[in-house]
Structures are given as structure tokens and as C-alpha cells.
Short mmCIF file of C-alpha atoms and ligand atoms in Angstrom, two decimals:
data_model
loop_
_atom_site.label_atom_id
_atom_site.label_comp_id
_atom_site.label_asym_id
_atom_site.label_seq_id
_atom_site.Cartn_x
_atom_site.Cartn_y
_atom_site.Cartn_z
CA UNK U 249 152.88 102.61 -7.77
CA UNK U 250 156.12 104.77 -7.24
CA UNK U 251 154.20 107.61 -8.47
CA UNK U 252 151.32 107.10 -6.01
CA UNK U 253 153.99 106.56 -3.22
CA UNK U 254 156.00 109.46 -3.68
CA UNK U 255 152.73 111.55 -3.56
CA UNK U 256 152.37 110.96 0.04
CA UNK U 257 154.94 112.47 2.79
CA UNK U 258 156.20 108.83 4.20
CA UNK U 259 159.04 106.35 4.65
CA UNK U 260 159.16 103.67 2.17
CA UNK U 261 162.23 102.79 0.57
CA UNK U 262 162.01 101.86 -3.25
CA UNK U 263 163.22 98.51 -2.38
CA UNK U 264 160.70 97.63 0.37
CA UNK U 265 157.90 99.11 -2.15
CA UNK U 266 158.83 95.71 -4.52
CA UNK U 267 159.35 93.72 -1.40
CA UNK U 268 155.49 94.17 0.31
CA UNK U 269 154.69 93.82 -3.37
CA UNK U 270 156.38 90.42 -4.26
CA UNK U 271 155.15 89.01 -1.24
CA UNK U 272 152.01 89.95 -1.12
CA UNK U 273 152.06 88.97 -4.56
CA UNK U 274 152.84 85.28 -3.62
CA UNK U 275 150.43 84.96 -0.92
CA UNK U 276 147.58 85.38 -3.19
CA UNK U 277 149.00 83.26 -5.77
CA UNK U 278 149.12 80.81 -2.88
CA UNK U 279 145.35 81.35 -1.81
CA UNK U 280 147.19 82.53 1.49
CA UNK U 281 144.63 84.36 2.66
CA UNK U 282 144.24 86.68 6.26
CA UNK U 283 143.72 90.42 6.43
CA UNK U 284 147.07 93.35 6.60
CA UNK U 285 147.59 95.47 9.38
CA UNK U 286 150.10 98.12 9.89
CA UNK U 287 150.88 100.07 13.30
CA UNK U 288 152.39 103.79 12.40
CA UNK U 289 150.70 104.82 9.62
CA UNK U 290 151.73 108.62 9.80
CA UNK U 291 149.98 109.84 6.61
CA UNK U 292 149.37 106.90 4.48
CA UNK U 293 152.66 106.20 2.66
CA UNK U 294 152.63 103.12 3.28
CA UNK U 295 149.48 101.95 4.33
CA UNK U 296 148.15 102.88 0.37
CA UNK U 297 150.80 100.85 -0.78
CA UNK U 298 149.53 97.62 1.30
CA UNK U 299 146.09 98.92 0.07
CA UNK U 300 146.86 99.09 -3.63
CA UNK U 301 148.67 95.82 -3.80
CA UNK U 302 146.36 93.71 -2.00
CA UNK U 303 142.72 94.77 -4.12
CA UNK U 304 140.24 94.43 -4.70
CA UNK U 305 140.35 92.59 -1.07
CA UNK U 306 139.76 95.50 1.25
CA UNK U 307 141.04 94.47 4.61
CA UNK U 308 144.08 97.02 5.49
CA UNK U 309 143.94 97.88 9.25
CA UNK U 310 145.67 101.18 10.23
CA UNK U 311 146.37 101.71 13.71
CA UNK U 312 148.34 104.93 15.14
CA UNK U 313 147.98 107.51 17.62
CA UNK U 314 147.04 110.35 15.03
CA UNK U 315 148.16 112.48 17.07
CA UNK U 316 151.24 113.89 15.39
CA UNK U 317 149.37 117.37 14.37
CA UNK U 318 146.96 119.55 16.43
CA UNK U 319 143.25 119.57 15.80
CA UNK U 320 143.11 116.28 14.44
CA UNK U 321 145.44 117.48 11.55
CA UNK U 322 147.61 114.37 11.09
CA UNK U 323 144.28 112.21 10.64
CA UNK U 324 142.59 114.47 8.06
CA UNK U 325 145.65 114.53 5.93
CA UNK U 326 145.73 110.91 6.13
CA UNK U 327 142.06 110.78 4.71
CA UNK U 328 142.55 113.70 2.48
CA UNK U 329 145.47 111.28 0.62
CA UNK U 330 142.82 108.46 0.29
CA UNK U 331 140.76 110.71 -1.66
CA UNK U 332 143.28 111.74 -4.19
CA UNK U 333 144.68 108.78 -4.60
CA UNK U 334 141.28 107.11 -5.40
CA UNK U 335 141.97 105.02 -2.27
CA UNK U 336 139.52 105.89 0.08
CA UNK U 337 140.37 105.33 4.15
CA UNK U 338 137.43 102.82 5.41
CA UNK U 339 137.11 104.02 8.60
CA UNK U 340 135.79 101.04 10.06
CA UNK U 341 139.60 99.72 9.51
CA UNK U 342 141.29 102.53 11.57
CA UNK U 343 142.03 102.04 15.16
CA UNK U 344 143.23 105.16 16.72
CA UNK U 345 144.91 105.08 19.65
CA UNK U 346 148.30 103.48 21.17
CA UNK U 347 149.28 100.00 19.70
CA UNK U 348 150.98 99.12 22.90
CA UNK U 349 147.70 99.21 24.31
CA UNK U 350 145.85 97.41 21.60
CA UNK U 351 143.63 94.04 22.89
CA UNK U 352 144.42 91.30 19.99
CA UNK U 353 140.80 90.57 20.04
CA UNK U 354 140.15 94.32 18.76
CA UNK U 355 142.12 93.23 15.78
CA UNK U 356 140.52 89.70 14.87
CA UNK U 357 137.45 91.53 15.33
CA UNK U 358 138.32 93.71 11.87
CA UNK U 359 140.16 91.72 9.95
CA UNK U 360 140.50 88.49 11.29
CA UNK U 361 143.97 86.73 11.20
CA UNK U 362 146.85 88.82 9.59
CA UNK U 363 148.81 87.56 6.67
CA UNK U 364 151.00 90.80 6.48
CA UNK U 365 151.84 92.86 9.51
CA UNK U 366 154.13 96.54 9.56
CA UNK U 367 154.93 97.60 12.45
CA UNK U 368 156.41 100.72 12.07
CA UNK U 369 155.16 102.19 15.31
CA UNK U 370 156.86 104.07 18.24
CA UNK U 371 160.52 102.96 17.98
CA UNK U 372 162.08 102.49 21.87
CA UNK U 373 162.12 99.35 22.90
CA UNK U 374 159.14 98.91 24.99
CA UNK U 375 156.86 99.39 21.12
CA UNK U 376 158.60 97.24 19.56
CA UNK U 377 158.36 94.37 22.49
CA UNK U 378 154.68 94.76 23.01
CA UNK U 379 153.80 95.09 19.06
CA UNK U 380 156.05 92.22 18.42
CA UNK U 381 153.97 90.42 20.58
CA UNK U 382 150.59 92.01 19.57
CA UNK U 383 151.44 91.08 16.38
CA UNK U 384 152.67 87.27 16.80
CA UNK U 385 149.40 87.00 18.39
CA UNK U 386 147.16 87.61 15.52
CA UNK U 387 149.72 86.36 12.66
CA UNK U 388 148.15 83.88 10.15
CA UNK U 389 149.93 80.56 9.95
CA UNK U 390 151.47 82.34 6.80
CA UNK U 391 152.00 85.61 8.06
CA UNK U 392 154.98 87.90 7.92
CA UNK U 393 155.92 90.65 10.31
CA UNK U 394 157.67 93.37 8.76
CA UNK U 395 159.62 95.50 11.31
CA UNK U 396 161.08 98.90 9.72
CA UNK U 397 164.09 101.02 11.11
CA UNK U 398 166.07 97.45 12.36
CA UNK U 399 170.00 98.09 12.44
CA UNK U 400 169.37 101.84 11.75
CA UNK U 401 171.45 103.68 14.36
CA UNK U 402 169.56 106.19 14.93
CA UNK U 403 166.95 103.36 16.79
CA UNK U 404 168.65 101.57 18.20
CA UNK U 405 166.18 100.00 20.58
CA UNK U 406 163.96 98.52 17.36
CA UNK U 407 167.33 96.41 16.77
CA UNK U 408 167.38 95.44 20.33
CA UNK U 409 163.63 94.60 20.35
CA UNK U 410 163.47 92.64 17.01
CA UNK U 411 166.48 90.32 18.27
CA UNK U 412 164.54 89.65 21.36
CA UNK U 413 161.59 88.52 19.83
CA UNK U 414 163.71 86.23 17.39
CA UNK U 415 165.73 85.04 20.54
CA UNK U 416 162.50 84.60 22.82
CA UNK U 417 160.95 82.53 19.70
CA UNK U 418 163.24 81.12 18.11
CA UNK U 419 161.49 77.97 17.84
CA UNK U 420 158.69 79.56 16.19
CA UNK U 421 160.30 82.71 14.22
CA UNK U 422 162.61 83.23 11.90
CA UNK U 423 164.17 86.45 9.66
CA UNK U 424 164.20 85.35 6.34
CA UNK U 425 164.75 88.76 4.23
CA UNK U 426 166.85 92.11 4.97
CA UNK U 427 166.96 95.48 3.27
CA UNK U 428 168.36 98.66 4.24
CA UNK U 429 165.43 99.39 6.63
CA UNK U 430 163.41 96.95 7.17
CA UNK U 431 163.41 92.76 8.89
CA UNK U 432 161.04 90.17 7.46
CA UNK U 433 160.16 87.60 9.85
CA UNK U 434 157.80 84.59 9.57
CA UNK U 435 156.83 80.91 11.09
CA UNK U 436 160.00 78.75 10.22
CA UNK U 437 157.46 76.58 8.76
CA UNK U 438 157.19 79.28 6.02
CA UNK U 439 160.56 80.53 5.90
CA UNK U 440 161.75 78.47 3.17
CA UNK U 441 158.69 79.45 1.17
CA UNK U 442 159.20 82.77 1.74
CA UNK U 443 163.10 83.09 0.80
CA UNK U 444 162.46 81.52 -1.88
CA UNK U 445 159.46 83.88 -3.14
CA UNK U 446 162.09 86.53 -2.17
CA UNK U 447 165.26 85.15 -4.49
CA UNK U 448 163.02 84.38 -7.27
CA UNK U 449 161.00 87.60 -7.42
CA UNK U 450 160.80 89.45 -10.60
CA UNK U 451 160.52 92.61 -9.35
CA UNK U 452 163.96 92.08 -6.54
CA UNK U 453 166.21 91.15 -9.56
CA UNK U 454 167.69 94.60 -9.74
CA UNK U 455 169.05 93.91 -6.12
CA UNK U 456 172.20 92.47 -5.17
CA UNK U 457 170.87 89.38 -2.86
CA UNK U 458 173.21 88.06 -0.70
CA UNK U 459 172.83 85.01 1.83
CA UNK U 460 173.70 85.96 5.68
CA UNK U 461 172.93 84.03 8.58
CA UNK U 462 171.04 85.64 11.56
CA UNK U 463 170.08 84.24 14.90
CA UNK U 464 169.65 80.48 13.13
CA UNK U 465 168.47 81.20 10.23
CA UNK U 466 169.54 82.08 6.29
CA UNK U 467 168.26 85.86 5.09
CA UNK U 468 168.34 86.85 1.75
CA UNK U 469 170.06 90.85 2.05
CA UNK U 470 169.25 92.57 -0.47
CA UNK U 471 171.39 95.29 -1.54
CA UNK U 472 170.23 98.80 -3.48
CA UNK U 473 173.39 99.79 -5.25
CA UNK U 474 174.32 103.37 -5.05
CA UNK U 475 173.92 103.87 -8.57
CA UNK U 476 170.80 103.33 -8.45
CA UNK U 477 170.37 105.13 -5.43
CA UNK U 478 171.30 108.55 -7.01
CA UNK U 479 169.68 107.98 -10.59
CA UNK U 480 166.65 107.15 -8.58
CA UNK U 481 166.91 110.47 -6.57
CA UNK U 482 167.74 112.63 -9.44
CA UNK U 483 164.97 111.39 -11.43
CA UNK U 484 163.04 112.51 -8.58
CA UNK U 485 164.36 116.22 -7.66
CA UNK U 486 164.29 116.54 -11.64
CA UNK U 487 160.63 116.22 -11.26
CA UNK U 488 160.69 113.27 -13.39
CA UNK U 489 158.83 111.07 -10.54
CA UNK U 490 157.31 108.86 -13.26
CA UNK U 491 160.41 107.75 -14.76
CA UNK U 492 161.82 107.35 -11.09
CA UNK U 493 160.49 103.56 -11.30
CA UNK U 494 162.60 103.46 -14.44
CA UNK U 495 165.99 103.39 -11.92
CA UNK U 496 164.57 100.05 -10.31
CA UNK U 497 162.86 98.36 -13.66
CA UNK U 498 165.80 97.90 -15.70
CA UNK U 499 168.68 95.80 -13.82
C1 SAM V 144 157.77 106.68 11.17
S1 SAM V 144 156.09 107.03 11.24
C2 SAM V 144 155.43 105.77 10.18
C3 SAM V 144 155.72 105.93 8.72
C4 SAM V 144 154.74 105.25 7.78
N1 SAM V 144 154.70 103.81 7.93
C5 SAM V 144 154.95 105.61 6.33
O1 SAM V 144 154.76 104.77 5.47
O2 SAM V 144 155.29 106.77 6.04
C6 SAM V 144 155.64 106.48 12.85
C7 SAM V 144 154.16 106.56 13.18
O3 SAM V 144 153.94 105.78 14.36
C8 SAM V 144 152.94 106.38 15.14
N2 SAM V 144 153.10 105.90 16.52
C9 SAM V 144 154.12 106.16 17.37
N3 SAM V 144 153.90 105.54 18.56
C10 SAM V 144 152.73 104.86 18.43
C11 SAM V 144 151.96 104.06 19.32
N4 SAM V 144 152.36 103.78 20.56
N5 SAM V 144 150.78 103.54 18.87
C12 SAM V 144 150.35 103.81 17.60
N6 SAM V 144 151.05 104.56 16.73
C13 SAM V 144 152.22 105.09 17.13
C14 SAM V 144 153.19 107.88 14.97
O4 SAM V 144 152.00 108.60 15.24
C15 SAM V 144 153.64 107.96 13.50
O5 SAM V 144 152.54 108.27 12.66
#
């Protein structure tokens, strides 16, 4: 999986990698079911991630403006790294065009309701209000929104935009994980469910996890030590991408 990830130019962090994985990983032990959608795909990184960890279902929506590149570049690319990854793009899952814009409807017509939802879109505030909302509208009972780039300072506005929506539903939504880059949010129904699949993960015991409380609610942080950090990045400029995992298998 890190091998396939690191083939693709992206942003996923290690630790989010084994995050979309344990929960996505729990849902289907669960039987709970619903399609995955992500808004900013860019070229795939983590789009084939969400696609290799939910088969053999095949309901991955990517939605972006592909319009990063001239002549169509950034969307070629994007189906040029299905290919070699043995992952091929179904087209009839790509909406391109601006999320902000996006009729829910369009959605649930593809993939029905969403279990798993990145939005890793455009990052000022007015994206992350209307894909908040885009996406609380077609969220499974069970779903999680994952935002990316929250308390990174060079967005501020997703920060801004992601406490809204918790403040504006706060009867409904809660945060119930944090890493360095990215906010999980469900239904508080679910939010004890989902902490829990989140402290008891296999794959999050190299983490440090510790309990915060944000706008009402308890989230697991989980913490990437900086030795693993660099031993992770060396492995990687050493070329060595396949014992890269190594730096986040053995706690
Ligand atoms: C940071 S990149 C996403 C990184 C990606 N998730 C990955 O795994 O590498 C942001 C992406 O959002 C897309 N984007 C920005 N504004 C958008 C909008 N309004 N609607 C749809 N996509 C948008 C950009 O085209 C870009 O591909």
C-alpha cells in the first residue's frame, strides 16, 4: 500500500494512509455499507488508496476541477496512474467540474449514500462551507467526513470552516479523531463507535494517541513521533520505498 502510494505525486500522510484504512476496515466488518467519495483528487494519491482498501466494491467517486494542467494534462495523468497501478479510473465515477457547485442528487445518483467522504478540495473558506455541507447531505447514517489541511497554518480558512460546521451542527456532528493533517468527523450517534475503532486499531498502535476535547466532544490525537518521521523519510530518499512501511509496522 505505501509502495503504491508513494508512486503517485499526492498528499497523504503515512498516518492518515492506516487511518482511511482502519476505518474503512471497520465499516465492512460492520456490514456498514454506502459508497466513498472524495473532492480534490489531484492525481490519484489518494483516491487509489480509498480504491484499494475498499475492493472488490467499486464505488469511489472522484470529483475535481482537473484543471490543474493545460490540455487536459492533470486528468490524463490521473488515468495514466490507474493503469499502472492495476487500478483502473471508472469513468462513470468521475465528476469533473467545481464541488462547490455540485447538486447532491448528482452524487446519490453514482454511488448512492456515502460511508466515507475526503474533502480535500479548494481550501478558502467558502470550499470548505459548501463541501461541508454537500457532503453532510449525502453522508450515510455511518459516514465519516474526513477534512485534510485543518489547523495547518498555511489554510487557515479550512480550520475556520471545519469549526463552523461542528459549531452549526453540533447536535448532529462530532470530531472524533485528529492527526497532523487531517479532522474525522461523524454522527455523534457513531462517534463512540468510531473512537473506539480508532484506539483499538492494529495498524494506529505505533501512534502516540492522546485524548483532547474539541467543540463537545473527546478526539483521539494521534501523534507520529519524529523518529519515525525521519527513518520513514530516509528509507524513502534511500530509495528503499518498500521498507518505508517498515518505519510504521514495528512500534
Ligand atoms: C491538495 S490537492 C488534493 C490532493 C489529493 N487528495 C491527494 O491525495 O494527493 C487539491 C485538489 O483540489 C482540486 N480542487 C480545488 N478546488 C476545487 C473545486 N472547487 N472543485 C473541485 N476540485 C477542486 C484541485 O484541482 C486539486 O486537484
Amino acid at each position: 500500500m505505501f509502495r503504491d502510494l508513494q508512486r503517485i505525486d499526492g498528499y497523504i500522510d503515512p498516518p492518515d494512509a492506516l487511518v482511511f484504512l482502519s476505518l474503512i476496515g471497520r465499516q465492512r466488518q460492520e456490514n456498514l455499507l454506502g459508497g466513498l467519495a472524495e473532492i480534490g483528487v489531484y492525481y490519484g494519491r489518494s483516491y487509489f488508496l480509498l480504491r484499494k482498501i475498499s475492493a472488490p466494491d467499486s464505488n469511489v467517486l472522484a470529483i475535481d476541477l482537473f484543471d490543474i494542467e493545460e490540455n487536459d494534462a492533470q486528468y490524463q495523468r490521473f488515468l495514466d496512474n490507474g493503469r499502472s497501478l492495476g487500478i483502473p479510473v471508472d469513468e462513470e465515477l468521475v465528476i469533473s467540474g467545481d464541488s462547490t457547485r455540485l447538486d447532491p442528487q448528482a452524487i446519490i445518483d453514482k454511488i448512492g449514500h456515502v460511508r466515507f467522504f475526503s474533502i480535500d478540495g479548494g481550501h478558502l473558506l467558502r470550499h470548505v462551507l459548501a463541501d461541508s455541507h454537500l457532503a453532510e447531505s449525502v453522508l450515510a447514517d455511518h459516514g465519516i467526513i474526513a477534512f485534510d489541511d485543518t489547523f495547518n497554518p498555511a489554510w487557515p480558512e479550512v480550520t475556520i470552516g471545519v469549526s463552523d460546521f461542528l459549531r452549526r451542527n453540533s447536535d448532529t456532528f462530532s470530531a472524533f479523531c485528529m492527526t497532523k493533517y487531517k479532522t474525522y468527523v461523524c454522527r455523534r450517534d457513531f462517534h463512540d463507535f468510531y473512537r473506539a475503532a480508532i484506539s483499538e486499531a492494529l495498524h494506529l498502535r505505533p501512534f502516540e494517541h492522546a485524548e483532547m476535547d474539541f467543540l463537545g466532544s473527546k478526539v483521539i490525537r494521534l501523534h507520529n513521533p519524529l523518529n519515525r518521521r525521519v527513518a520513514y523519510e530516509l528509507l524513502q530518499r534511500l530509495g528503499m520505498s518498500a521498507l518505508s512501511e517498515w518505519a510504521y509496522r514495528h512500534g
